[in-house]
Coordinates of C-alpha atoms and ligand atoms in Angstrom, one line a residue:
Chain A
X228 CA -27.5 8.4 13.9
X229 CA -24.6 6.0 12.7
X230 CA -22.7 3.7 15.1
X231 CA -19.0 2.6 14.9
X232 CA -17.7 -1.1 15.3
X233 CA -17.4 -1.0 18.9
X234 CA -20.4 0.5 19.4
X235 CA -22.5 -2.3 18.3
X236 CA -22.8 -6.2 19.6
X237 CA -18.6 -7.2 20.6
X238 CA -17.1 -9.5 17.6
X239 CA -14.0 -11.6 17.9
X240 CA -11.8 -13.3 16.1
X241 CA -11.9 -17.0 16.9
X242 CA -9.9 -18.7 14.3
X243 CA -7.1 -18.3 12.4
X244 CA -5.1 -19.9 9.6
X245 CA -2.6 -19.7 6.8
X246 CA -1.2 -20.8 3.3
X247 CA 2.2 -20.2 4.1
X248 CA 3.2 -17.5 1.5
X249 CA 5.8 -18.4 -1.0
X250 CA 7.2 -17.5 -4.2
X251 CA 4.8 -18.4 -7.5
X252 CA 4.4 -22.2 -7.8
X253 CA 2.4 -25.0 -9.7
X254 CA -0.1 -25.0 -6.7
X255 CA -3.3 -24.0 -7.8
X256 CA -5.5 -21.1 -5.6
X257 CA -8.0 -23.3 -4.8
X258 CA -5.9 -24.9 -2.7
X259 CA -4.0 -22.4 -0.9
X260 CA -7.4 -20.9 0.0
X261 CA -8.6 -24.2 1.4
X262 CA -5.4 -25.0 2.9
X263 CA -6.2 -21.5 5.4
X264 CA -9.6 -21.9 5.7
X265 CA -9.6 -25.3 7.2
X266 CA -6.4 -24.3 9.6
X267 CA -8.9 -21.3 10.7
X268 CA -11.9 -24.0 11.2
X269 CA -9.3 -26.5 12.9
X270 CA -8.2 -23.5 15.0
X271 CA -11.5 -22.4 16.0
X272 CA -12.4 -25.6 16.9
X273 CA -15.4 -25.5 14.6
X274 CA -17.0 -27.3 11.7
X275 CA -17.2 -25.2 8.0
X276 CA -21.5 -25.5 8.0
X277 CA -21.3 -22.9 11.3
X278 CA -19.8 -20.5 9.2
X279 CA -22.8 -18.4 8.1
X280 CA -20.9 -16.0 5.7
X281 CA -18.1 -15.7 3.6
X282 CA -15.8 -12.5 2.5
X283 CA -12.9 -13.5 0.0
X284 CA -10.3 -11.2 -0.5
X285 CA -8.6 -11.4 -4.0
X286 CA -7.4 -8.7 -6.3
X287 CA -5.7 -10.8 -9.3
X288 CA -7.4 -14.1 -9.7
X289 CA -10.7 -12.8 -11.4
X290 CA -14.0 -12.8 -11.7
X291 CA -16.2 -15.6 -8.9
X292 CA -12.5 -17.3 -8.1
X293 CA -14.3 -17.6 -4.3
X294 CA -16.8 -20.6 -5.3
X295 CA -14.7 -22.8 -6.7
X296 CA -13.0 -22.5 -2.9
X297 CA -15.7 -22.7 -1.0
X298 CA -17.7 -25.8 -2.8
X299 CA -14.8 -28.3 -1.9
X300 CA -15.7 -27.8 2.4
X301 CA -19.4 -28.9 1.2
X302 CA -21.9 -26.2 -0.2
X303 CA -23.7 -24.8 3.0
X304 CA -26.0 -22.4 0.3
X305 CA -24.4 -19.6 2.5
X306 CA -23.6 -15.8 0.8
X307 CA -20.5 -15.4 -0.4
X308 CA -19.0 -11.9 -1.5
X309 CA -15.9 -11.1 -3.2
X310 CA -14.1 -8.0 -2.2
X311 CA -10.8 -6.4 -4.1
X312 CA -9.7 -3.1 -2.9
X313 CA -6.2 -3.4 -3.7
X314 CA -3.1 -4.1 -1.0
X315 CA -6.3 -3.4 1.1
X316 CA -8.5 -6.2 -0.2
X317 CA -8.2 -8.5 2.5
X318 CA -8.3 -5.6 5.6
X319 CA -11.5 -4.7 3.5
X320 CA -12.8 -8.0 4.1
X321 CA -12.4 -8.4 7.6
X322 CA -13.6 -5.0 8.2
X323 CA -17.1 -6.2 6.3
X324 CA -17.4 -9.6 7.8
X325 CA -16.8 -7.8 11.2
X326 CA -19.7 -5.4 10.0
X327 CA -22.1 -8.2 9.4
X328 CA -21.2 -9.6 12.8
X329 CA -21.7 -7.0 15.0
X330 CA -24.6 -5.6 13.3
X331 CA -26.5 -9.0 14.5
X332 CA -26.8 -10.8 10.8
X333 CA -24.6 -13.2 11.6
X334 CA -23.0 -14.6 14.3
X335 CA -20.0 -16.3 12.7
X336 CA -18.3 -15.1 9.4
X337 CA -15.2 -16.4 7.3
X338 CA -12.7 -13.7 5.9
X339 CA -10.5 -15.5 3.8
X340 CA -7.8 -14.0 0.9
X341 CA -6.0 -16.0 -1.8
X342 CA -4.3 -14.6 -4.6
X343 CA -1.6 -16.0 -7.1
X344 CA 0.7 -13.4 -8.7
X345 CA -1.0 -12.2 -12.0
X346 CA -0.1 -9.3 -14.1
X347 CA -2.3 -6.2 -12.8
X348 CA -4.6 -4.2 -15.0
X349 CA -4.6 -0.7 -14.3
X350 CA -8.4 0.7 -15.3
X351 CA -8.5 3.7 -18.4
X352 CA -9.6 6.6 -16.9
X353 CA -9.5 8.6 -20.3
X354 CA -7.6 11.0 -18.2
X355 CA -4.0 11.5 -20.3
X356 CA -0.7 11.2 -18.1
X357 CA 3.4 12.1 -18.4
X358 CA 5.1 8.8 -17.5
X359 CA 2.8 6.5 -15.3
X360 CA 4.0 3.4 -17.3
X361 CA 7.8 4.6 -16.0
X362 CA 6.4 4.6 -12.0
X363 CA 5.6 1.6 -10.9
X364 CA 5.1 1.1 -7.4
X365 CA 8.9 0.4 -6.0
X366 CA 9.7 4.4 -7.6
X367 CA 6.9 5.7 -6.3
X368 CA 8.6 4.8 -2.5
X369 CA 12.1 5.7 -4.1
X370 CA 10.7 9.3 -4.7
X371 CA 9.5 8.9 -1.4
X372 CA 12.8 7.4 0.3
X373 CA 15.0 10.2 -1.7
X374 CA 12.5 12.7 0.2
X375 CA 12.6 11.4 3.7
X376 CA 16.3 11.3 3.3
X377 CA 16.3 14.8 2.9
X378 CA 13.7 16.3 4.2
X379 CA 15.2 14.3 7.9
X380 CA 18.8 14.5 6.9
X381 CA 19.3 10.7 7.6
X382 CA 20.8 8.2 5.4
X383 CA 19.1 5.7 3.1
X384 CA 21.6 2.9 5.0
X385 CA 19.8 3.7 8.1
X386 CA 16.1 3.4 6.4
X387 CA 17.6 -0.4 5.1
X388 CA 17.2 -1.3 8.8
X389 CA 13.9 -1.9 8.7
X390 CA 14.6 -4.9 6.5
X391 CA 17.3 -5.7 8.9
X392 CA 14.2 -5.9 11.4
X393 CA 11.9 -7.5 9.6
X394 CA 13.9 -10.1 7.8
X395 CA 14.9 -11.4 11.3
X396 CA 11.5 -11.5 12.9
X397 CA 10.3 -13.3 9.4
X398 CA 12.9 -15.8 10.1
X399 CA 10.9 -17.0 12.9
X400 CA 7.5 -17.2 11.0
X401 CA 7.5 -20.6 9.8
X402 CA 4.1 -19.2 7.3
X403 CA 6.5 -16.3 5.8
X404 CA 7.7 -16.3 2.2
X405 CA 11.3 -15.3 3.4
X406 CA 12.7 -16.9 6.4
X407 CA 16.5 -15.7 6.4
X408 CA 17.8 -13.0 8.8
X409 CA 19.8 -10.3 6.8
X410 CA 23.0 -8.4 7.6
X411 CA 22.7 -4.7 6.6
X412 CA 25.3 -5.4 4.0
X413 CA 23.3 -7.9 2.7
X414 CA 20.1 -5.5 2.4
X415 CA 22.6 -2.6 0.6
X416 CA 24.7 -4.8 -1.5
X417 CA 21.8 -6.7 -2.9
X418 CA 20.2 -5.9 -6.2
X419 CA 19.7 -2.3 -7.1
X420 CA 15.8 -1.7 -8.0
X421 CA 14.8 1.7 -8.1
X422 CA 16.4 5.0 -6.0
X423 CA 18.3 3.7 -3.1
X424 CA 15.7 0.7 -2.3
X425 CA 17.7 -3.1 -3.3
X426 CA 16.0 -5.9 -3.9
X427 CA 15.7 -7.1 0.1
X428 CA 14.2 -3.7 1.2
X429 CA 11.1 -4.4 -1.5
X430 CA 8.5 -7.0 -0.7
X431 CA 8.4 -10.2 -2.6
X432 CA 6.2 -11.3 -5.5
X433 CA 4.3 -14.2 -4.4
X434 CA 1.8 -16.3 -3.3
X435 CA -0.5 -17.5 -0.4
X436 CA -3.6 -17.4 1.6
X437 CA -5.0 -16.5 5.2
X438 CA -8.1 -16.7 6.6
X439 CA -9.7 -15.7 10.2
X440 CA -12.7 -16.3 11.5
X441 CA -14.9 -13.9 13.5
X442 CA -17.8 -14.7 15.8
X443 CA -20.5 -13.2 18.5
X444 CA -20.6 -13.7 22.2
X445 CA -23.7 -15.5 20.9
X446 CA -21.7 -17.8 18.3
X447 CA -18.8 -18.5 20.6
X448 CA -21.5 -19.7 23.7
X449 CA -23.6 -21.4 20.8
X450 CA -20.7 -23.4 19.2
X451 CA -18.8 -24.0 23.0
X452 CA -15.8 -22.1 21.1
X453 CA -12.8 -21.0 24.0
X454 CA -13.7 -17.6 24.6
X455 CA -10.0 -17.3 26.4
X456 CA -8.7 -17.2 22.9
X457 CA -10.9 -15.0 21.4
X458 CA -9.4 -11.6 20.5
X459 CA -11.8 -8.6 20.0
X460 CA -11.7 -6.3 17.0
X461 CA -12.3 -2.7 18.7
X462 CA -12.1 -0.4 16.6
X463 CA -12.5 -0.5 12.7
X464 CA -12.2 2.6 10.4
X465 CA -11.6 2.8 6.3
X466 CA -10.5 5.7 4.8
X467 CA -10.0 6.9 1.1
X468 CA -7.7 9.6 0.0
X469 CA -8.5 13.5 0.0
X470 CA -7.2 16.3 -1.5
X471 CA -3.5 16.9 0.7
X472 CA -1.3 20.3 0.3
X473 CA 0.5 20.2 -2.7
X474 CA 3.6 17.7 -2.0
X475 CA 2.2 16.1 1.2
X476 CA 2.8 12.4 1.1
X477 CA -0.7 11.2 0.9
X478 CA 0.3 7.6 1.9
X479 CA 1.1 9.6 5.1
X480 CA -1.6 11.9 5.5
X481 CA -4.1 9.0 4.8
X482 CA -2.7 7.2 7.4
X483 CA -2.9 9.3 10.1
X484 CA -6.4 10.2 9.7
X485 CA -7.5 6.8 9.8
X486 CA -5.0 5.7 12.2
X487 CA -6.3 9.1 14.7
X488 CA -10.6 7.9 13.6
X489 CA -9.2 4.0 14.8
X490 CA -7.5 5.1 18.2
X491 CA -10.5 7.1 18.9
X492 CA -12.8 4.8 18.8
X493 CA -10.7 2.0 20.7
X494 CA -10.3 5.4 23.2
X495 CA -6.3 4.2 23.2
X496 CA -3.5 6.5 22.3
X497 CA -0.3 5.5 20.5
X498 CA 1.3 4.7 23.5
X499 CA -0.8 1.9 24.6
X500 CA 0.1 -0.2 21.3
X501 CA 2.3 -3.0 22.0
X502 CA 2.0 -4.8 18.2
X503 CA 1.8 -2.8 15.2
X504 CA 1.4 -4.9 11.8
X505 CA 1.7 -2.1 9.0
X506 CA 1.7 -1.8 5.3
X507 CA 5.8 -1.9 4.9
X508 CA 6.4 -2.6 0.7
X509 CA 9.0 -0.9 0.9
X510 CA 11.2 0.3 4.0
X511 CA 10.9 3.7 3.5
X512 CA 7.1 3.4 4.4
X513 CA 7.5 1.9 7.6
X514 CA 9.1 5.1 8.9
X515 CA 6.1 7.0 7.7
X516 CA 3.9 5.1 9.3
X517 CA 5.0 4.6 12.7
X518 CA 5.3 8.6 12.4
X519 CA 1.8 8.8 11.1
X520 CA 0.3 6.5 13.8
X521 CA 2.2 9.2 16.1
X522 CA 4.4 6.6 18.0
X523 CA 7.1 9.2 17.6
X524 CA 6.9 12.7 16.1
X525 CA 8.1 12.9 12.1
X526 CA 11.3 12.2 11.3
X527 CA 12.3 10.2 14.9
X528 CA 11.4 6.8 13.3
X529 CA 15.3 6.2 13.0
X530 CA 16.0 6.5 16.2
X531 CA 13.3 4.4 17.2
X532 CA 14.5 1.4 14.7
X533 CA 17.9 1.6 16.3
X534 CA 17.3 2.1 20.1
X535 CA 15.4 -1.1 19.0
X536 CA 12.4 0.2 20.5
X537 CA 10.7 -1.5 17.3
X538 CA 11.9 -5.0 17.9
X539 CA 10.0 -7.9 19.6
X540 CA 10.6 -6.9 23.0
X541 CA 10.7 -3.2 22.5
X542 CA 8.5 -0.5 23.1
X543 CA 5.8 -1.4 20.2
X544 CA 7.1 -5.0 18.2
X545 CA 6.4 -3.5 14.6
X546 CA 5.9 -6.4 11.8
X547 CA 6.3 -9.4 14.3
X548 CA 5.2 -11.4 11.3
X549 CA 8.0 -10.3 9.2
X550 CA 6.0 -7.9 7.3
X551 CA 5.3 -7.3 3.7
X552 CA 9.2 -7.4 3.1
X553 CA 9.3 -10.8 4.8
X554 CA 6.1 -12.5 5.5
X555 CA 5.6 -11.3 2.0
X556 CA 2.4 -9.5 -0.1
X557 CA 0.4 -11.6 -1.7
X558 CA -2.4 -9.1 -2.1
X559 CA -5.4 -10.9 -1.3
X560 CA -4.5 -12.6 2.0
X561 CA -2.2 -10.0 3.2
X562 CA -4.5 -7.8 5.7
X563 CA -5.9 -11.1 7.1
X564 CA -2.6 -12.2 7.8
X565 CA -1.8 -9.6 9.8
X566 CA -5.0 -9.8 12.2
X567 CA -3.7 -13.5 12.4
X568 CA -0.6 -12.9 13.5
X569 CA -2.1 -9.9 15.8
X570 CA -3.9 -12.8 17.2
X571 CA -1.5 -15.2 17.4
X572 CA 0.8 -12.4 19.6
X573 CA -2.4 -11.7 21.7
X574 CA -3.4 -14.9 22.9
X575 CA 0.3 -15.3 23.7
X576 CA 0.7 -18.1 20.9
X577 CA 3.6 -16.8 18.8
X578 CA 6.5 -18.9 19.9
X579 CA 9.5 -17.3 19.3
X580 CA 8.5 -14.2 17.7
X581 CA 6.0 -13.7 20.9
X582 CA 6.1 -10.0 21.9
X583 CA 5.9 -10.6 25.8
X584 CA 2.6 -9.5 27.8
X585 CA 1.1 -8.0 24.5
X586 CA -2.1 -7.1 24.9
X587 CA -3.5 -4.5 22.3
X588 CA -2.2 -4.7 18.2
X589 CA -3.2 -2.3 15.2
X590 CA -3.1 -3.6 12.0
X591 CA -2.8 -1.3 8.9
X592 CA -2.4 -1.2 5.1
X593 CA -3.0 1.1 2.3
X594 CA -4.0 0.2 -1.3
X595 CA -3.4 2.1 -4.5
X596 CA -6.1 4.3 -5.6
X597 CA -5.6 5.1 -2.8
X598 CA -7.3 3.8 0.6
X599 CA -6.5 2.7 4.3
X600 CA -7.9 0.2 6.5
X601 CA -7.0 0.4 10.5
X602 CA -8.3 -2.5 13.0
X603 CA -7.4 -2.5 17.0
X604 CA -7.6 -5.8 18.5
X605 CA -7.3 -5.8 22.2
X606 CA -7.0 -9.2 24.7
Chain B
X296 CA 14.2 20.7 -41.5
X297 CA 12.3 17.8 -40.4
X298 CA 8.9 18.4 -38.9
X299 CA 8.0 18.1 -35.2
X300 CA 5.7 15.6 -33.6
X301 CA 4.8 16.3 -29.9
X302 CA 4.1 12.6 -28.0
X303 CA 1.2 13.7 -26.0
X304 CA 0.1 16.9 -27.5
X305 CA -3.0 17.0 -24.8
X306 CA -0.8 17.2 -22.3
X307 CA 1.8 19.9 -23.4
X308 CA 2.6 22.7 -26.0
X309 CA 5.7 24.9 -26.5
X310 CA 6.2 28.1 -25.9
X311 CA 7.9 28.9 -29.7
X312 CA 7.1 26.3 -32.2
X313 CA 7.1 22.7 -31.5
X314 CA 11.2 22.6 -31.5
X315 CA 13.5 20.6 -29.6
X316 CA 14.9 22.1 -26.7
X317 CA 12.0 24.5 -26.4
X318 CA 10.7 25.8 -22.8
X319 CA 7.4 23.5 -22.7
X320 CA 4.1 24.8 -21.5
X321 CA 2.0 22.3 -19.5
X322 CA -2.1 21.8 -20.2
X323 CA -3.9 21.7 -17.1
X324 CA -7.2 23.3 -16.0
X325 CA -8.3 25.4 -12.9
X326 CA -11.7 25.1 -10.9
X327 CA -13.6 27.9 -10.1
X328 CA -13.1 26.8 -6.3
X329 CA -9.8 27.7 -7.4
X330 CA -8.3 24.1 -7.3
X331 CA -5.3 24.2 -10.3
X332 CA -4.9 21.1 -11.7
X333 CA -2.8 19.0 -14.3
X334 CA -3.7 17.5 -16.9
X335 CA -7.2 19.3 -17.8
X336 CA -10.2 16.6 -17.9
X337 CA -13.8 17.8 -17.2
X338 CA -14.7 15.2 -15.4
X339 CA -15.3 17.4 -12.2
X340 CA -13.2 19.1 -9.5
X341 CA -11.4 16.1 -7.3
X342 CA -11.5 19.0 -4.5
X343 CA -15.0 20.4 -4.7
X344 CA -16.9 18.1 -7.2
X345 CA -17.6 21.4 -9.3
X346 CA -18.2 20.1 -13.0
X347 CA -18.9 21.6 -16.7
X348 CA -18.3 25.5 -17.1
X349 CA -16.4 25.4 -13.3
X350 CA -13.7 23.7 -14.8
X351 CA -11.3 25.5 -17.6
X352 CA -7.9 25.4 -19.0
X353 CA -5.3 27.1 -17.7
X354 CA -2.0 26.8 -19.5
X355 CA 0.5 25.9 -16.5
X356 CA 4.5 27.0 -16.4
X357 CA 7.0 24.3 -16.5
X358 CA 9.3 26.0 -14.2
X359 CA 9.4 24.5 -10.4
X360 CA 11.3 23.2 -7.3
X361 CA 12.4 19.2 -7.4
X362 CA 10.8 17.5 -4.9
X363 CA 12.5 14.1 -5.6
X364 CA 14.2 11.8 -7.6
X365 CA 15.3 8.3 -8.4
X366 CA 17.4 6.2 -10.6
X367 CA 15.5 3.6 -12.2
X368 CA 17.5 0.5 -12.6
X369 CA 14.8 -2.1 -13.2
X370 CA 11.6 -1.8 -14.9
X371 CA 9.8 -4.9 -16.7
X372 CA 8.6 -2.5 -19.7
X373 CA 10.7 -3.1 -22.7
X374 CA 9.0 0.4 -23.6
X375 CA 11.1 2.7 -21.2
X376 CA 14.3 0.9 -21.2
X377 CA 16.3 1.5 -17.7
X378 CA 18.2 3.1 -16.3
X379 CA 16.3 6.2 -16.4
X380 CA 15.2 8.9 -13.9
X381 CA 11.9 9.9 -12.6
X382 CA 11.4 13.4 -10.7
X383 CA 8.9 14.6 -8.8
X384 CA 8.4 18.4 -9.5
X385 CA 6.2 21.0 -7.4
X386 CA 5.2 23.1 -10.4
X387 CA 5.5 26.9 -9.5
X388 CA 2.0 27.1 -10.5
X389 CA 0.5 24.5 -8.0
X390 CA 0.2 21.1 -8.8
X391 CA 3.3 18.4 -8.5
X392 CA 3.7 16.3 -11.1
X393 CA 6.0 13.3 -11.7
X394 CA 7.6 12.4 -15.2
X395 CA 11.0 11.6 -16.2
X396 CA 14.3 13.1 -16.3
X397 CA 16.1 14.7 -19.5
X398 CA 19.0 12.2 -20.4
X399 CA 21.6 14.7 -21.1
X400 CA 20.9 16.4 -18.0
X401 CA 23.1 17.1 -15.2
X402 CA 22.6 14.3 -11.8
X403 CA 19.5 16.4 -9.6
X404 CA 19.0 16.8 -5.9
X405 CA 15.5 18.1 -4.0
X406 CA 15.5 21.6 -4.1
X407 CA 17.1 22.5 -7.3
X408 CA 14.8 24.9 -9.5
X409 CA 14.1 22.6 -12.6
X410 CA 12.3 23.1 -16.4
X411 CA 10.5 21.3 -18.4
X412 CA 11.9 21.2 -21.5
X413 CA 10.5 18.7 -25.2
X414 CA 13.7 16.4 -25.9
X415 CA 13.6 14.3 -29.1
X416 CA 12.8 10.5 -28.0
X417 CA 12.7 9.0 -31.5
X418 CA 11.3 8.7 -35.1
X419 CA 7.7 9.0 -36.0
X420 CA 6.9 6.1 -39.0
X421 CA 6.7 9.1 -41.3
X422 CA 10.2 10.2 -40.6
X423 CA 8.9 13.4 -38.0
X424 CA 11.0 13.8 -34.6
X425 CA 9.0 12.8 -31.7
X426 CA 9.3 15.0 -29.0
X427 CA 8.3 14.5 -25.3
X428 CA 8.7 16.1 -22.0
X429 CA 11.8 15.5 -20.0
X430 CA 12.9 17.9 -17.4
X431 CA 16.5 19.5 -16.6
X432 CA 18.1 22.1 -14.5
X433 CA 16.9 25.4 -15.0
X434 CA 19.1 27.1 -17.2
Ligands
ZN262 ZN1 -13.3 22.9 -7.4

């Protein structure tokens, strides 16, 4: 018989911490990643040899980049693992160090992603193509904003207000790569990229690092961590993509049927999510989403975003943190990032981005290839 | 007259002779599951797993419905020069496929019927037109 997360021993994220993410610099990876990990440690209130096992996220800095990391808080002799899985790589991570907590292996474990912006190597499949080399990821959502347009007879200015959203709640997150708020003219008349999307509706290429901490009721009464600030992870489910109708957006359809598997488990419905920290790249994809999680039926995400039922203090705060667009993608520490910040708004710590009396956040992201990662944390 | 070089002759043919401005035909492969695919590989069946014998080409029309499109006005490959225009087609035979738009065709919206036509895209070293794929309102 198998078992899902919340069916094993409770884990719960006791520490958090950042590398603010910023735009490629001279500072080296080892330390961002150090610069998070001890702001997790600091924040749990615990020392780095407690930490039993490590999970580094990373999709562009190579092969063992972890070690070189890790040996500068003193060598413990504890396993390390590296994990890439694309935009995913770091909700990978914490999914696995969550795995090896609840299962009883460990009773505290460090998910921690770093990445620097490298070029990305795409494997050979041997598999011949038209035009991949013309679609890189900012026209694949261009297709995909063209076809929302249409299909929901909105306009691409209204899908822009997502960055509108997001740029103003990453003006408040003093760890987020941009920290301007953004008129809608701004968002339009800014660079032209690809399709409708400009440059401000696109996330950022950059740099940075996050890292949480998870633990057992075991680890938490063990080490004399607060347990009033310790968020539990209830529901955990990763999904790869299937074979969809012809022309279904599978971004979409991957979504929702890890989003559905995640809800289940946590036994919650849409409605009970106050936080929602998603996979927006591009604005286009927060609209799928939200539909996808089933916060409103398809095509209603517009109405949503400007009844402001999205914004801190709305219905469901989506991307408190800024998001992808603002907080930025760095790759690696992205999907970490956002269970920090899900934290952060949980324990009531978020200053003024803080989405009053939140209690329950999902966290989601998709990677190329293509696979999706939902988490439910819950106060 | 010059010869003809196709760009990616595994992935397309013509209908009559490898000429520019000739209706292409596209080279993808069906499953005995019944799963139509593009472009043929036999690596297996991404819907049933099926491999070998299950798997065989089947010669796929270039006709079909726009999905999408968009204007590319930045791209870091020096190889595909912008602005230029990638569609997403539903092929009438099944599977959708995304590639780029003819340059002397006529501005596209989702829902037009579109074909897939070979368009000359340059010189070969030995002096043969390179055709490719590029698609265009359906004539
Ligand atoms: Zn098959």
């Amino acid at each position: 018989m198998t078992r899902s997360l919340n069916e094993l021993r409770p884990v719960y994220v006791v520490g958090i911490g950042w590398h603010r993410y910023q735009n490629p610099s001279e500072t080296p990876y080892v330390e961002l990643g150090l610069t998070a990990i001890r702001a997790a440690l600091a924040d749990a209130r615990i020392e780095w040899p407690a930490v039993e096992s490590t999970y580094v996220a990373t999709a562009l800095l190579g092969m063992a980049s972890g070690r070189p990391i890790l040996r500068h808080l003193g060598a413990t002799g504890a396993p390390l693992m590296h994990v890439e899985n694309a935009s995913a790589s770091g909700s990978t991570a914490f999914r696995h160090a969550c795995i090896e907590v609840a299962s009883g292996i460990s009773d505290i474990a460090l998910a921690v992603g770093v990445d620097k912006r490298n070029p990305v190597r795409r494997p050979d499949t041997g598999i011949g193509n038209l035009a991949e080399d013309a679609i890189v990821p900012f026209t694949h959502f261009a297709l995909l904003t063209n076809e929302y347009a249409v299909r929901h007879n909105g306009s691409t200015e209204d899908i822009a207000l997502v960055a509108v959203k997001n740029h103003r709640n990453g003006a408040k997150n003093p760890n987020a790569q941009r920290q301007q708020e953004r008129t809608l003219d701004e968002v339009l008349g800014g660079k032209r990229v690809s399709g409708s999307l400009t440059a401000l509706q696109c996330t950022p290429i950059g740099e940075g690092a996050a890292a949480v901490i998870v633990a057992s009721e075991d680890g938490i009464r063990r080490l004399g961590i607060d347990a009033g600030r310790a968020i539990r992870t209830t529901a955990s489910v990763g999904r790869s993509e299937r074979v969809y109708p012809p022309g279904a957006g599978f971004d979409a359809a991957l979504t929702k049927e890890t989003a559905d598997l995640a809800l289940a488990q946590a036994k919650l419905t849409p409605k009970d999510l106050d936080i929602i920290e998603l996979h927006d790249a591009f604005t286009v994809e927060e609209l799928h989403y939200i539909e996808s999680i089933g916060l409103c039926p398809e095509g209603h995400g517009v109405r949503m975003l400007k009844d402001g039922a999205l914004d801190i203090g709305g219905q469901c705060a989506i991307n408190p943190s800024g998001g992808l667009i603002a907080m930025g993608h760095p790759i690696g520490p992205t999907g970490i990032g956002q269970i920090g910040e899900i934290v952060m708004q949980l324990r009531g710590e978020a200053g003024p981005r803080q989405h009053g009396g939140a209690r329950i956040g999902l966290a989601h992201m998709v990677g190329v290839g293509a696979v999706c990662y939902v988490h439910i944390l819950q106060r | 007259m010059q010869p003809n070089k196709l760009l990616k002759p595994g992935l397309y043919s013509a209908t009559s002779g490898d000429q520019k401005g000739a209706t292409a035909r596209l080279k993808g492969g069906r499953c005995r599951c019944g799963y139509v695919f593009f472009p043929m590989q036999t690596y297996g069946c991404e819907r049933c797993g099926s491999h070998g014998d299950a798997l065989t080409p089947c010669e796929l029309s270039a006709k079909g419905t726009l999905l999408a499109e968009a204007t590319v006005h930045l791209h870091a490959d020096k190889n595909r020069p912008a602005p230029f225009t990638i569609v997403k087609v539903a092929l009438d035979d099944g599977p959708v496929i995304r590639t780029v738009l003819a340059e002397d065709s006529a501005p596209v919206a989702p829902g037009q019927r579109v074909t897939g036509r070979l368009a000359a895209i340059g010189q070969s070293d030995r002096g043969e037109t390179v055709l490719d794929l590029r698609f265009s309102i359906a004539s």
